[in-house]
Coordinates of C-alpha atoms in Angstrom, one line a residue:
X1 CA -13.2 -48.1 16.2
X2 CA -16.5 -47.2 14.3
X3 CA -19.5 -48.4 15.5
X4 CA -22.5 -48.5 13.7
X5 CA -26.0 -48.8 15.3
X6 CA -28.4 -50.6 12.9
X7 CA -32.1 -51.2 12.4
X8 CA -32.7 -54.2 11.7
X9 CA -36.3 -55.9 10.8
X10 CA -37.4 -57.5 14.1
X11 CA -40.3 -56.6 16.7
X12 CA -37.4 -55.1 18.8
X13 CA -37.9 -51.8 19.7
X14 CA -33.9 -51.0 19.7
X15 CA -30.8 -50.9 17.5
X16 CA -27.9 -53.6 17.3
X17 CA -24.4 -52.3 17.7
X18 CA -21.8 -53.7 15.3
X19 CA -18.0 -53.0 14.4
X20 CA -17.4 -50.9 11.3
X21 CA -14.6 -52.6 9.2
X22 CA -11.1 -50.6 9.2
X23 CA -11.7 -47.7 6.6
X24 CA -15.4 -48.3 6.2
X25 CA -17.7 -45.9 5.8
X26 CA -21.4 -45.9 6.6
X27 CA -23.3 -43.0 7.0
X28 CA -27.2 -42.7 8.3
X29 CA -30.0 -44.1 6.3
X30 CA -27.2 -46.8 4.1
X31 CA -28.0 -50.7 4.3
X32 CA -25.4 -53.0 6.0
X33 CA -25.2 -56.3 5.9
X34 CA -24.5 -58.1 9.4
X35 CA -24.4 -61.4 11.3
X36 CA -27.4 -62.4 13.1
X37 CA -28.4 -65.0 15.4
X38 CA -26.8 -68.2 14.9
X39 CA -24.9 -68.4 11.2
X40 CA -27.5 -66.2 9.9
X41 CA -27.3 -62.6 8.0
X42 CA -29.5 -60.1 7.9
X43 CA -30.2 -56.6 5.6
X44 CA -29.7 -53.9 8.4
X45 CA -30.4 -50.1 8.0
X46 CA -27.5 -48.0 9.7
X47 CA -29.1 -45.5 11.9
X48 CA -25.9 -43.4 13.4
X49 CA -22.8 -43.9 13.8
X50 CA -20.3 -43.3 17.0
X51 CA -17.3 -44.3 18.9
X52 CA -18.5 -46.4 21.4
X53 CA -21.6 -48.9 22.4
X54 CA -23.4 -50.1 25.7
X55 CA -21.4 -53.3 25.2
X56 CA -17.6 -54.3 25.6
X57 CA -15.9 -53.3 22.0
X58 CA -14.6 -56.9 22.2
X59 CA -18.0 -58.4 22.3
X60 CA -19.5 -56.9 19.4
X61 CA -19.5 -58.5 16.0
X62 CA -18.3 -56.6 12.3
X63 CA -20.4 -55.3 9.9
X64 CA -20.0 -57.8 6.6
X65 CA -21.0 -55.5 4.1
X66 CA -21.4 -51.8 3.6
X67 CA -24.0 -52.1 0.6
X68 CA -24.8 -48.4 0.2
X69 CA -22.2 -45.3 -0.4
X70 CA -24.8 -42.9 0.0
X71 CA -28.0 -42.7 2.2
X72 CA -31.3 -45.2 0.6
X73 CA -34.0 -42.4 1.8
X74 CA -34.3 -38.5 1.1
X75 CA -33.3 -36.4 4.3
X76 CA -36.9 -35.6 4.8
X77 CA -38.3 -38.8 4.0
X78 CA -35.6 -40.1 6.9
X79 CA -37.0 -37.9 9.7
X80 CA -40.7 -39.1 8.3
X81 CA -39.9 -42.4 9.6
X82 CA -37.8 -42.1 12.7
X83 CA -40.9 -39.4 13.6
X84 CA -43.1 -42.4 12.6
X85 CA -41.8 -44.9 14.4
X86 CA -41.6 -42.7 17.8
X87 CA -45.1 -41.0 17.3
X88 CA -46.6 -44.6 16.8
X89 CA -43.9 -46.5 19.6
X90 CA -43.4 -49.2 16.9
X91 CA -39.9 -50.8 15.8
X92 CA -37.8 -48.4 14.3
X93 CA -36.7 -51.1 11.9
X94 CA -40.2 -52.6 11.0
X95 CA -41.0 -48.7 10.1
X96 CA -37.9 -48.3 7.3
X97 CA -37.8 -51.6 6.4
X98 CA -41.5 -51.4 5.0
X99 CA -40.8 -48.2 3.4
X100 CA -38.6 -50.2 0.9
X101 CA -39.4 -52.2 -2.0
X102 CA -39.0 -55.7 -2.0
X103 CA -35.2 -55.9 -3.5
X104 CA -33.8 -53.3 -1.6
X105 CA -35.0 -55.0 1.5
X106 CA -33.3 -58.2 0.2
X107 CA -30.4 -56.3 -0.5
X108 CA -30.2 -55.8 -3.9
X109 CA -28.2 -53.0 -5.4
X110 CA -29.8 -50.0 -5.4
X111 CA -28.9 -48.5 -8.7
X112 CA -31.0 -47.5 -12.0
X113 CA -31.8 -50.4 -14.1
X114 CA -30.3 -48.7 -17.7
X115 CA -32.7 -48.3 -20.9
X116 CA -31.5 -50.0 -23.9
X117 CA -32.4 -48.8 -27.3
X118 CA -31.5 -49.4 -31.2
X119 CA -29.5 -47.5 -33.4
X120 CA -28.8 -47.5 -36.7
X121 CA -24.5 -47.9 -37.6
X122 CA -22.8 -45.7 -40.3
X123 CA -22.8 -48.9 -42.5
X124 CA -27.0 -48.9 -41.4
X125 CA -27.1 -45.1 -42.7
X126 CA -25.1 -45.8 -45.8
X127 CA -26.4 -49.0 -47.0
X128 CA -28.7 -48.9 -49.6
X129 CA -32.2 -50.0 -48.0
X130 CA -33.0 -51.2 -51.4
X131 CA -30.9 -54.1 -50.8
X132 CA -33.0 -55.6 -48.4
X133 CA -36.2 -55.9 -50.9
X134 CA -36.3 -59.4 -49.6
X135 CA -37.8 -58.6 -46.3
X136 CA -39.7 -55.9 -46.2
X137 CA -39.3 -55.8 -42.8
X138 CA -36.0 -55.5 -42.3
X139 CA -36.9 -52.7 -44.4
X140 CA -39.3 -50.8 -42.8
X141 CA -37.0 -51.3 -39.6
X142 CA -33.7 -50.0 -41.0
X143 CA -36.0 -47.1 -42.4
X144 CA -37.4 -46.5 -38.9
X145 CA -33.8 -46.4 -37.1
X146 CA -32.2 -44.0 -39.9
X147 CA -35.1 -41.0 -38.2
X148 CA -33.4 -41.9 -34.6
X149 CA -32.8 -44.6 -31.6
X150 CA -35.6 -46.8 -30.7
X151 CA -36.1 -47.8 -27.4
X152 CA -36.7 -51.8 -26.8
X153 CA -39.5 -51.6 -24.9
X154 CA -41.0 -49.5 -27.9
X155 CA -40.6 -52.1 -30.5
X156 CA -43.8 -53.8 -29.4
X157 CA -45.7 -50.9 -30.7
X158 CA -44.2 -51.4 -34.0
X159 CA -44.9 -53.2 -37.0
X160 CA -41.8 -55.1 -36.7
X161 CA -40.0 -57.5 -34.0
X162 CA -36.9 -57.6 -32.3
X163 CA -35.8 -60.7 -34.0
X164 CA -35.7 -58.6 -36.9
X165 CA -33.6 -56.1 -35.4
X166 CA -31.5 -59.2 -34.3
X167 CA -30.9 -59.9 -37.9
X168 CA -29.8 -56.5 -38.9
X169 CA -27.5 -56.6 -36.4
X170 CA -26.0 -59.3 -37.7
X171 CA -25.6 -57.5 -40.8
X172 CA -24.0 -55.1 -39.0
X173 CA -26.6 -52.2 -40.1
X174 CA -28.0 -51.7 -36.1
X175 CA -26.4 -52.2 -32.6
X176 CA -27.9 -52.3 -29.0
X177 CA -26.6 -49.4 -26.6
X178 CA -28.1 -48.5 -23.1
X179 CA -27.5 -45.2 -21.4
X180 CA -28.8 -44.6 -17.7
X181 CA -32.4 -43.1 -17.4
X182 CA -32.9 -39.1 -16.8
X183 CA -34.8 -38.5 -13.6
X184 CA -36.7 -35.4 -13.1
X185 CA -38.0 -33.7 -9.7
X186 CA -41.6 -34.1 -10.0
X187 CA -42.1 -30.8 -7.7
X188 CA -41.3 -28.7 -10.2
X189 CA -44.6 -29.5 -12.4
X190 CA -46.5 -28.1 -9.7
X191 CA -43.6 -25.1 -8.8
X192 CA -45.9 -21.7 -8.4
X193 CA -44.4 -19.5 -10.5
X194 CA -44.2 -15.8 -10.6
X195 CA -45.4 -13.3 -8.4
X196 CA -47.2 -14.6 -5.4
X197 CA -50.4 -13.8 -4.6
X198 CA -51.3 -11.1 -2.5
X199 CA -53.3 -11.3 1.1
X200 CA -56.1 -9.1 1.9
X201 CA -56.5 -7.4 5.3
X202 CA -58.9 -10.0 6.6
X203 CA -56.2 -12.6 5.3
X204 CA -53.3 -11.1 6.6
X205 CA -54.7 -10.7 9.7
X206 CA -55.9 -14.7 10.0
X207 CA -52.1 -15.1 8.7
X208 CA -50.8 -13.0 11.1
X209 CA -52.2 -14.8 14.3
X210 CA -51.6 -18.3 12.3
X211 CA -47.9 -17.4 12.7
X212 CA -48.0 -15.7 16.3
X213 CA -48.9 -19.1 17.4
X214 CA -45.9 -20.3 19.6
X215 CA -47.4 -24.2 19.2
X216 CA -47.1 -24.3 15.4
X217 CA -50.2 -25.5 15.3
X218 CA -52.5 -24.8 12.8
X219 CA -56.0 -23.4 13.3
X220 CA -59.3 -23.8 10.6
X221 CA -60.0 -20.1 9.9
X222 CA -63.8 -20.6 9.5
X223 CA -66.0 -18.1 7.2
X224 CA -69.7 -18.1 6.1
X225 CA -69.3 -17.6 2.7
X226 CA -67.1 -19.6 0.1
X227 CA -65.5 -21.0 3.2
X228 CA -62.7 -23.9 2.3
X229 CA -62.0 -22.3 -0.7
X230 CA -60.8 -19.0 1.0
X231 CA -59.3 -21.4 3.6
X232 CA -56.9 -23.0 0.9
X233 CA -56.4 -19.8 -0.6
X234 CA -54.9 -18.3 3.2
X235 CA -53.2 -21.4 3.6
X236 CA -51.3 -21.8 0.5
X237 CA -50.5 -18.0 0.6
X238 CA -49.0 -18.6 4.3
X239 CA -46.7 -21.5 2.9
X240 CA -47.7 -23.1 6.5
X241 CA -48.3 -27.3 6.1
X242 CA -49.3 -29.3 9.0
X243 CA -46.4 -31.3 11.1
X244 CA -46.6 -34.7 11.1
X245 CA -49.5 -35.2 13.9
X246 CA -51.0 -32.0 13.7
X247 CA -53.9 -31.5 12.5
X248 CA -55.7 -27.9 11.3
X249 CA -59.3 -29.6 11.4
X250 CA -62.0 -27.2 13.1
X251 CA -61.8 -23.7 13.9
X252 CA -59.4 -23.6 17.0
X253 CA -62.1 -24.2 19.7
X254 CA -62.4 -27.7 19.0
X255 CA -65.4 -27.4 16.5
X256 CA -65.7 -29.3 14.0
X257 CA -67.2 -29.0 10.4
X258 CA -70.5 -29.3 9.8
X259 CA -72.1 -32.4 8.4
X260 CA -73.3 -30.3 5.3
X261 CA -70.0 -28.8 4.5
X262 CA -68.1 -32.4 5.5
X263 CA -67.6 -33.2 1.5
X264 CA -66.0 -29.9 0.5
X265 CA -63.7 -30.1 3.7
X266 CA -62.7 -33.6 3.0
X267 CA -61.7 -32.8 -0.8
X268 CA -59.7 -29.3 0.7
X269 CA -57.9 -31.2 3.7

């Protein structure tokens, strides 16, 4: 049988085997939910998965619930936090379990809320808007869902409510729909696009010995004149970034900044 070792969030510096139900699935990074303590039950995080556990089979307790088909956290979000909670020796569930909102952790479903919006029916469209003279609201609503779908949280900036949208309904001239939000990878705002730009021979050389360095770590190339700003410029241009707990403050001796230029490195790093 499965075996699934879970996080759970206690100040325990270890993981709590249970018993994967027959045909269940659970892969790194999902929630469980499993039996704690004495008739209790408690939002675990599965951490891996394997065949066998430190205790008898016999003595180990079944996972209730598989609550998540697919990991909760990014792949390089996950190995932030298990890099977290080894760098900093704290429990590995205290580290994920803070890293998710409040619902999650109570193990709430973790699925898009959907966006509802108005729409105007083909009875709506047809209708003559003329025939509402009565209210000139339900007017000037109608009017605004014939030039396209309003969202509902947008019809607090209008000029009408969604009681009256309510009524319309009833009329049959509008109806509520949702549809599931579009998400968008931020990253690609920020995307550098084109040709890259080219080092020059004092750069490449700085570049060069930045990537000779069998450590990884990375070194403050330190210059007299417009100083962090040709050190961003070398760094972005090497696509090197730090490892979490490395640091490239100083200039490889161990020196560090000056107090006068202590602003401008602050703003760079």
């Amino acid at each position: 049988m499965s075996v699934a070792h879970v996080a759970l969030p206690v100040p325990l510096p270890r993981t709590f085997d249970y018993l994967l139900p027959e045909g269940g699935v659970a892969k790194a990074g999902c929630r469980v939910r499993v039996p704690f303590g004495k008739q209790q039950e408690r939002v675990g995080i599965v951490v891996s998965v394997s065949d066998h556990s430190e205790l008898p089979l016999n003595e180990l307790k079944s996972v209730i619930e598989i609550l998540d088909n697919e990991p909760i956290f990014s792949p390089s979000i996950w190995r932030l936090l298990l890099w977290a909670a080894d760098y900093y020796h704290h429990p590995l569930g205290d580290v994920l379990f803070h890293a998710l909102p409040v619902l999650l952790r109570q193990g709430k479903p973790a699925s898009n809320a959907p966006l509802w919006y108005w729409f105007a029916t083909e009875e709506g469209q047809a209708v003559d808007i003329n025939s509402l003279k009565r209210s000139a609201k339900q007017q000037q609503a109608l009017a605004a869902l014939r030039q396209g779908k309003i969202w509902r949280y947008q019809v607090a900036e209008l000029d009408f409510t969604d009681a009256t949208l309510q009524t319309l309904r009833r009329k049959g001239l509008c109806e509520l729909a949702s549809e599931a939000p579009a998400f968008t990878d931020w990253r690609e705002r920020y995307a550098v696009a084109g040709e890259r730009l080219r080092l020059n021979t004092e750069q490449a050389t700085a570049v060069g010995a930045i990537h000779s360095a069998s450590d990884g770590f990375l070194r403050l190339v330190a210059g007299r004149r417009n100083r962090f700003r040709q050190d961003r410029s070398v760094s972005e241009r090497a696509g090197k970034r730090p490892r979490p707990g490395q640091t490239g403050a100083g200039d490889g001796a161990g020196n560090r900044p000056d107090a006068a230029n202590d602003r401008p490195f602050s703003r760079t790093f």
